Coordinates of N, CA, C and O in Angstrom, one line a residue:
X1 N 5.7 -13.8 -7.0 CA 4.7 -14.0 -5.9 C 3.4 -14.4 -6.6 O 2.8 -13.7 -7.4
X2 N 3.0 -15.5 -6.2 CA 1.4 -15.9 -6.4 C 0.5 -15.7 -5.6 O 0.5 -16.1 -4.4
X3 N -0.8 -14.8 -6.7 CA -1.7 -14.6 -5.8 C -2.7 -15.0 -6.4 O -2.7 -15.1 -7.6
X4 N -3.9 -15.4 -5.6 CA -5.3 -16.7 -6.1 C -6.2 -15.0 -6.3 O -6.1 -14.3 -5.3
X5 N -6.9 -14.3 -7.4 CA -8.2 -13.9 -7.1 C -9.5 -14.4 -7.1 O -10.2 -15.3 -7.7
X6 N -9.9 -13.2 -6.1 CA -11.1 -13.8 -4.8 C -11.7 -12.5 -5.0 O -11.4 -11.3 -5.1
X7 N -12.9 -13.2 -5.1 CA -14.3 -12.5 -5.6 C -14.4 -10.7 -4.9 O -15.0 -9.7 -5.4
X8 N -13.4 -10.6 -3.5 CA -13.1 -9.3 -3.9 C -12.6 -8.6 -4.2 O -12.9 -7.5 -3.8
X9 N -11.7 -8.9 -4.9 CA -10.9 -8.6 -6.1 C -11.6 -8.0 -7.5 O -11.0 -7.2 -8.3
X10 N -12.8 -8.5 -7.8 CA -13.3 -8.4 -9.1 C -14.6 -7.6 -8.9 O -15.2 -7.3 -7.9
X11 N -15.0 -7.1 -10.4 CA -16.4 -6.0 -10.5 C -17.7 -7.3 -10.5 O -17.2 -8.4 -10.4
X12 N -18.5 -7.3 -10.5 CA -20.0 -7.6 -10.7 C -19.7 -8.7 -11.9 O -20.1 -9.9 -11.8
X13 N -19.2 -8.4 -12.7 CA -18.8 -9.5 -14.0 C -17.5 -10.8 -13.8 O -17.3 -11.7 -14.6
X14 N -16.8 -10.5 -12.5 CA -15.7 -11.2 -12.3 C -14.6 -11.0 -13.0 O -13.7 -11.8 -13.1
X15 N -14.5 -10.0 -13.3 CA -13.1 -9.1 -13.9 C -11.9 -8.6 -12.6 O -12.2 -8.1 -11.5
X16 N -11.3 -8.7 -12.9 CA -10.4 -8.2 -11.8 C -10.5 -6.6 -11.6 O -9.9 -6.0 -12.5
X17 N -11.1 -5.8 -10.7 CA -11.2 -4.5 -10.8 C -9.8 -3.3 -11.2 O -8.8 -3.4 -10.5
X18 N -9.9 -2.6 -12.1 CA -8.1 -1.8 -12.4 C -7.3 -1.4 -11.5 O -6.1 -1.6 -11.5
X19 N -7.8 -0.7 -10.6 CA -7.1 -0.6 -9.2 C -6.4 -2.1 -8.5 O -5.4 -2.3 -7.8
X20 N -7.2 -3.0 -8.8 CA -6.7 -4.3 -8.0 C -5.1 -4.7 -8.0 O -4.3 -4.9 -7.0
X21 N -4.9 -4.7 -9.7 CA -3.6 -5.1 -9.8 C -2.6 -4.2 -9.4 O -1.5 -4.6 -9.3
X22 N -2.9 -3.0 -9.1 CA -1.7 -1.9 -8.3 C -2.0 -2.3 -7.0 O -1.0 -2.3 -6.3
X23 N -3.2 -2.7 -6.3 CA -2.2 -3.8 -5.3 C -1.7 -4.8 -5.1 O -0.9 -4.9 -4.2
X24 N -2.2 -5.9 -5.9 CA -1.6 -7.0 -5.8 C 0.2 -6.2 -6.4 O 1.0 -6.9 -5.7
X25 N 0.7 -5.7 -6.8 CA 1.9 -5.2 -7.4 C 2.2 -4.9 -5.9 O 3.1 -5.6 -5.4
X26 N 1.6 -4.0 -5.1 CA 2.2 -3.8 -3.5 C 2.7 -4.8 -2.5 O 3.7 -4.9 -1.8
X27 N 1.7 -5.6 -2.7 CA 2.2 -6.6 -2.2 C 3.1 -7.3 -2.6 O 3.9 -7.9 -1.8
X28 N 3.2 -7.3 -3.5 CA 4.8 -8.4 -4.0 C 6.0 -7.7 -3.6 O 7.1 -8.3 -3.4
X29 N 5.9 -6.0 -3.5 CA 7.4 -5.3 -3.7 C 7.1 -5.3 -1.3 O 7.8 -4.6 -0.6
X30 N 6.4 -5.9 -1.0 CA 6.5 -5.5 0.6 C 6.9 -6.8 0.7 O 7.5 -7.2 1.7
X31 N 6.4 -7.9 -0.4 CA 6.8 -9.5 0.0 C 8.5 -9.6 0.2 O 9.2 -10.2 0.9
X32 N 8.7 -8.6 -0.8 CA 11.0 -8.2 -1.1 C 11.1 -8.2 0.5 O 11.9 -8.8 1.2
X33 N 10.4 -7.6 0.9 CA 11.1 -7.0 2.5 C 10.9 -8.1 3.6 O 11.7 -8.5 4.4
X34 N 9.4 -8.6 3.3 CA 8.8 -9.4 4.3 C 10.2 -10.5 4.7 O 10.8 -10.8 5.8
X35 N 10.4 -11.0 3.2 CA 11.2 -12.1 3.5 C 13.1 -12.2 3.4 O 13.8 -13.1 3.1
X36 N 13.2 -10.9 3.7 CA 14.3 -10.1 4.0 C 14.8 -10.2 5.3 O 16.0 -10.3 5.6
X37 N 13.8 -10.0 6.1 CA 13.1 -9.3 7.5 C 14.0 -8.2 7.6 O 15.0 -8.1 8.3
X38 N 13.4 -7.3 6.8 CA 13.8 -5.7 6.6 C 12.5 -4.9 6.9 O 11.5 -4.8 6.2
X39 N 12.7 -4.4 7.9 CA 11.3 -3.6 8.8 C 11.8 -2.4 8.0 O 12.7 -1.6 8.1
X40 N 10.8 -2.7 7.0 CA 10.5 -1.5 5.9 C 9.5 -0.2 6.6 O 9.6 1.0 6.6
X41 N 8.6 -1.1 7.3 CA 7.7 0.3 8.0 C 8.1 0.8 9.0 O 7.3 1.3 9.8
X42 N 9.1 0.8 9.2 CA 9.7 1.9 10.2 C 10.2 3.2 10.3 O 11.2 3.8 9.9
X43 N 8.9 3.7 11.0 CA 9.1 5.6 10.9 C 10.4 6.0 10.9 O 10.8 6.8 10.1
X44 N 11.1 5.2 12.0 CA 12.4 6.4 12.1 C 13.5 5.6 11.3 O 14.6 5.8 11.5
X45 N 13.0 4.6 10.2 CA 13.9 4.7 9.3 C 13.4 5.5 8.0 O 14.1 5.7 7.0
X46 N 12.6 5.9 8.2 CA 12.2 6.2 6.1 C 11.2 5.4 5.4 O 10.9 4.3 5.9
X47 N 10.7 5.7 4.4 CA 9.8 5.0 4.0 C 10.1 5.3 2.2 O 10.9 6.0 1.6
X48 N 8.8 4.0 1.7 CA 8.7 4.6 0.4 C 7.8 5.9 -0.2 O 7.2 6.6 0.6
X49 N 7.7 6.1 -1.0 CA 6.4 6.8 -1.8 C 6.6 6.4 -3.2 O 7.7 6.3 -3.9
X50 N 5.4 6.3 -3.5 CA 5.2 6.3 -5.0 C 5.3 7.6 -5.6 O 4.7 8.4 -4.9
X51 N 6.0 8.0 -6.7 CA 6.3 9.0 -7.3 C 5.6 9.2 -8.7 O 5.0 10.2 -9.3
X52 N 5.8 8.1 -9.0 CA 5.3 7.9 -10.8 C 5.1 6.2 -10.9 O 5.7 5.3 -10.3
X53 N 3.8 6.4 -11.8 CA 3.2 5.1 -12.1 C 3.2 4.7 -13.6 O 2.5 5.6 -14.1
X54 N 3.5 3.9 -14.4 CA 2.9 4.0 -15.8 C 2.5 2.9 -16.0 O 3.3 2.1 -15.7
X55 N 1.5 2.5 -16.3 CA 0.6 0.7 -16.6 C 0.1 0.9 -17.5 O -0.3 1.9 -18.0
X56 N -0.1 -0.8 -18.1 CA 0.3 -1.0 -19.3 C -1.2 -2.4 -18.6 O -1.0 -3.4 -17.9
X57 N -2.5 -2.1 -19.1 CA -3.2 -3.2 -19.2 C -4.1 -3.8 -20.4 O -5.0 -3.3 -21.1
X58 N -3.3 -5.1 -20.3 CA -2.9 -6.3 -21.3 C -4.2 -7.1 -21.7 O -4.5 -7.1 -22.9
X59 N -4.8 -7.6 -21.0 CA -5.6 -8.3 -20.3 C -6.1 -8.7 -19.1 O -5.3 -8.9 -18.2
X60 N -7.5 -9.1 -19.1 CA -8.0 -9.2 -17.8 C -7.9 -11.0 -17.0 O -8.1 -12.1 -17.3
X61 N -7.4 -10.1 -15.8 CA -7.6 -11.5 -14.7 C -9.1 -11.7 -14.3 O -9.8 -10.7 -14.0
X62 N -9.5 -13.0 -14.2 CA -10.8 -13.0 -14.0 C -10.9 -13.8 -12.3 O -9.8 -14.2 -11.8
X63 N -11.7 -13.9 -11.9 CA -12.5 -14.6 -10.6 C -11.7 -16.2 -10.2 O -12.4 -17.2 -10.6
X64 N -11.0 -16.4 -9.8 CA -10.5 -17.9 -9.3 C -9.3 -18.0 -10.1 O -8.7 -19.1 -10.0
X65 N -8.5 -16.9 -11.1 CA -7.3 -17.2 -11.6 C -6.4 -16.9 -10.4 O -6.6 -16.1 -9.4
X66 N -5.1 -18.0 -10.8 CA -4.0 -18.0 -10.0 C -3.3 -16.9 -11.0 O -3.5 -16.9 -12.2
X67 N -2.2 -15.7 -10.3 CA -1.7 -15.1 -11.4 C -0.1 -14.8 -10.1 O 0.1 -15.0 -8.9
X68 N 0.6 -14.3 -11.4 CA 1.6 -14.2 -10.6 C 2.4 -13.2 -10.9 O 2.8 -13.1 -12.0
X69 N 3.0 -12.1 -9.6 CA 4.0 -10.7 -10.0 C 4.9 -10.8 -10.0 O 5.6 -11.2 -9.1
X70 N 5.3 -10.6 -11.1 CA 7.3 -10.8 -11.2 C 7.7 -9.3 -10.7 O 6.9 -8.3 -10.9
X71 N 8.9 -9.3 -10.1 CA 9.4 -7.7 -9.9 C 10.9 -7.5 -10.4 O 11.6 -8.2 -9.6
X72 N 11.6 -6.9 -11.3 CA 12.5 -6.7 -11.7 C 13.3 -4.5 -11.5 O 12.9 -3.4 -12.0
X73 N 14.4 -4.7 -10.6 CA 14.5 -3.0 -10.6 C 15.3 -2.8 -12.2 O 16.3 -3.4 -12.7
X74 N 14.5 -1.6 -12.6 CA 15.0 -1.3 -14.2 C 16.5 -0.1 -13.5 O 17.6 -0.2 -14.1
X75 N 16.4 0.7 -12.5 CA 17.1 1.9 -12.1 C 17.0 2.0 -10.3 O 16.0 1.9 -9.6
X76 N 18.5 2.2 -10.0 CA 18.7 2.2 -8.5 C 19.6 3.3 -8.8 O 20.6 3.4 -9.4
X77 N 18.8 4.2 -8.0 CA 20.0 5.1 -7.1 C 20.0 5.4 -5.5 O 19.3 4.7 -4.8
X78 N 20.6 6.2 -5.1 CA 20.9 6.5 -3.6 C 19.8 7.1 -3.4 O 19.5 7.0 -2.2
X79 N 18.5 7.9 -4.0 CA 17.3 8.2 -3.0 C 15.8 7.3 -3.7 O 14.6 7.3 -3.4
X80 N 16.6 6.6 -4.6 CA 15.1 6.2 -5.4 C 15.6 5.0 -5.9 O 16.7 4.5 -5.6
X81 N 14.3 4.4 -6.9 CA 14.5 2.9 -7.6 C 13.1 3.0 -8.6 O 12.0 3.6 -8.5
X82 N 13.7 2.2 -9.3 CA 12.5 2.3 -10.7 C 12.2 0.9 -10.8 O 13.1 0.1 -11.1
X83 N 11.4 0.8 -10.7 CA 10.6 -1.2 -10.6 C 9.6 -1.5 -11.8 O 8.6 -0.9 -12.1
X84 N 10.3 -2.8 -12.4 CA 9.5 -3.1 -13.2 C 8.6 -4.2 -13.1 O 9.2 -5.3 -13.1
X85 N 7.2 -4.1 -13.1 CA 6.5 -5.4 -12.0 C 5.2 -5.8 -13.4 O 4.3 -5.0 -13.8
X86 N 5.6 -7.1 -13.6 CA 4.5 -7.6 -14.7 C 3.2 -9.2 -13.9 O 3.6 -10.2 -13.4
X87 N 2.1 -8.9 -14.1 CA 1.5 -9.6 -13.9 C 0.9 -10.6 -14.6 O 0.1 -10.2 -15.3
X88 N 1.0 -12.1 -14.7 CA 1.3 -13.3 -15.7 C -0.2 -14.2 -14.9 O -0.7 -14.3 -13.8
X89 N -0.4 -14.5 -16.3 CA -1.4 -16.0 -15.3 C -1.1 -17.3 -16.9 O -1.6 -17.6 -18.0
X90 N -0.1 -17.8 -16.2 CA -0.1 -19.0 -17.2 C 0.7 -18.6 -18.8 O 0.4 -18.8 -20.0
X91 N 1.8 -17.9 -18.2 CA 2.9 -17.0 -18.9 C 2.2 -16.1 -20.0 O 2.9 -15.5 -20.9
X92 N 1.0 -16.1 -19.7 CA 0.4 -14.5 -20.8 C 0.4 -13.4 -19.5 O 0.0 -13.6 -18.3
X93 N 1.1 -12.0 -20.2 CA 1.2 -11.1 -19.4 C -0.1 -10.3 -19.7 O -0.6 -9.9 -20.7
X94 N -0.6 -10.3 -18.1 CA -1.9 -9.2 -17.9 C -2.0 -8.1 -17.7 O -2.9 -7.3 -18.0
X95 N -0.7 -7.9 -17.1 CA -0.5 -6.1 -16.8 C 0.9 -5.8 -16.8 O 1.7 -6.7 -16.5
X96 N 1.4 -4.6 -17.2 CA 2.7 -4.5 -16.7 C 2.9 -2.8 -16.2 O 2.0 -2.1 -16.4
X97 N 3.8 -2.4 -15.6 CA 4.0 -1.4 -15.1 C 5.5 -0.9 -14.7 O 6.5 -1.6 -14.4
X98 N 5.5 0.3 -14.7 CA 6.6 0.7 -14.2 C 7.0 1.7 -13.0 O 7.0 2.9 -13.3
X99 N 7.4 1.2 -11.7 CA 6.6 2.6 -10.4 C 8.4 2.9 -10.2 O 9.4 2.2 -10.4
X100 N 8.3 4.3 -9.9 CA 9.5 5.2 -9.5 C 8.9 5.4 -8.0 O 7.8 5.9 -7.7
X101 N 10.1 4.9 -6.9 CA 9.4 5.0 -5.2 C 10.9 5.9 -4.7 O 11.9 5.3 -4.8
X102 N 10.8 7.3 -4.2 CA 11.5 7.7 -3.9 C 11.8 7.2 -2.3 O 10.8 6.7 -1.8
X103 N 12.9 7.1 -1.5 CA 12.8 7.2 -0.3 C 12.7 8.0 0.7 O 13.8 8.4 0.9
X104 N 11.7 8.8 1.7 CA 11.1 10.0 2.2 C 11.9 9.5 4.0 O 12.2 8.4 4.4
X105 N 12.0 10.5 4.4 CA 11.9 10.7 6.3 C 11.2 11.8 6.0 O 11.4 12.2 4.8
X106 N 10.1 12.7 6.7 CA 9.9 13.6 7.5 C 8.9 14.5 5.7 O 8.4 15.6 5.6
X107 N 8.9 13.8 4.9 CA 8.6 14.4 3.7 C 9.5 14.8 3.0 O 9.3 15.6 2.2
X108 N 10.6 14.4 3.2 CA 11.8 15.0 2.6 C 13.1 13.6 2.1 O 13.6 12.7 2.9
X109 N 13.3 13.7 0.8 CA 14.1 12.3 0.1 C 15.7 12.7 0.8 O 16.5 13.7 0.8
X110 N 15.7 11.0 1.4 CA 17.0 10.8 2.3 C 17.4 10.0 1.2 O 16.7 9.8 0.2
X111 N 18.7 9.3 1.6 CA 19.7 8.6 1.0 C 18.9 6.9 1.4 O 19.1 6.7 2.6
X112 N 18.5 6.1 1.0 CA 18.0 4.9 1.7 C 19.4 3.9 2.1 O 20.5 3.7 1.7
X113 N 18.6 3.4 3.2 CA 19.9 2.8 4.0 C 20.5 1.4 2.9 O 20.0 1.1 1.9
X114 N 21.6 0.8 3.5 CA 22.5 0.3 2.3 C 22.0 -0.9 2.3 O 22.3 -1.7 1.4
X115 N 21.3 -1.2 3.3 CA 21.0 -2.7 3.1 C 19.8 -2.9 2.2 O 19.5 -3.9 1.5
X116 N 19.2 -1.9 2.3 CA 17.6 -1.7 1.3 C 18.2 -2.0 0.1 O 18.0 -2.9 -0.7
X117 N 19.2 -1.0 -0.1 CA 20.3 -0.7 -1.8 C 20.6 -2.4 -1.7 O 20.1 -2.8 -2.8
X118 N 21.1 -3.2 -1.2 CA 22.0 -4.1 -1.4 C 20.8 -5.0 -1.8 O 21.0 -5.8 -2.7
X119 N 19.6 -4.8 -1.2 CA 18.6 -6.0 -1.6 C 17.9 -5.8 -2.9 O 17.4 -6.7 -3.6
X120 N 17.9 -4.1 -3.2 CA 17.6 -3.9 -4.9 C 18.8 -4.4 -5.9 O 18.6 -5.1 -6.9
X121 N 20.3 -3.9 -5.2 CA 20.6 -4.7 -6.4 C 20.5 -6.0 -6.8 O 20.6 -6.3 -8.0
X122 N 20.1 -7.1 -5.7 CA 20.0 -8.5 -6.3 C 18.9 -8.6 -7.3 O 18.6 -9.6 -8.0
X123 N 18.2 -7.6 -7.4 CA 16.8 -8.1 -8.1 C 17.4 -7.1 -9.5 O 16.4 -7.1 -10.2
X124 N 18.3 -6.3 -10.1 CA 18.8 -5.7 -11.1 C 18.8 -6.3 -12.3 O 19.3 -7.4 -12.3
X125 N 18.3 -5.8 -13.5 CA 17.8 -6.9 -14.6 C 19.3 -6.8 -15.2 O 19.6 -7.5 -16.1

């Protein structure tokens, strides 16, 4: 997924702010679903949560760069998935990361439904 950064995106200097890129990373793993049409936000299906985060920053995206999130699942099981999501502008990597998203109902990790599973595994390195 390609995203253009826009001046609110970045600090005073036109750096991409550190928080930024954990969302631009959100967005790409909701883009999976968008164009799925898998109503991911649905209460009375379950949801995700982030569980564990680890990033890895490479270099900075600056003010008017085009950059782009690749997402790769490193681990799928029946209540969770481990995603590996790197951020590129012009094939040098800027960030990389690795989020563990359990699947929750009620605050409590359910089994996620099979079609969710079926769309992680196409994306399986």
């Amino acid at each position: 997924m390609k995203i253009r950064v826009y001046y609110e995106d970045t600090d005073s200097g036109g750096i991409v702010y550190h928080s930024n890129y954990l969302n631009f990373c959100e967005r790409a793993r909701s883009e999976i679903f968008f164009k799925e049409n898998i109503d991911i936000f649905n209460a009375q299906l379950g949801s995700f949560v982030l569980t564990k985060a680890n990033c890895e920053f490479l270099y900075s995206a600056k003010l008017g760069d085009l950059v782009e999130v690749t997402t790769r699942i490193v681990q799928l099981k029946n209540v969770s998935v481990i995603l590996e999501q790197e951020i590129t502008r012009e094939n040098k990597k800027l960030f990389r990361a690795q989020f563990t998203l359990a699947f929750v109902k009620n605050a409590k990790p359910i089994k996620m439904p099979q079609e969710i599973k079926d769309l992680f595994e196409k994306l399986l390195i």
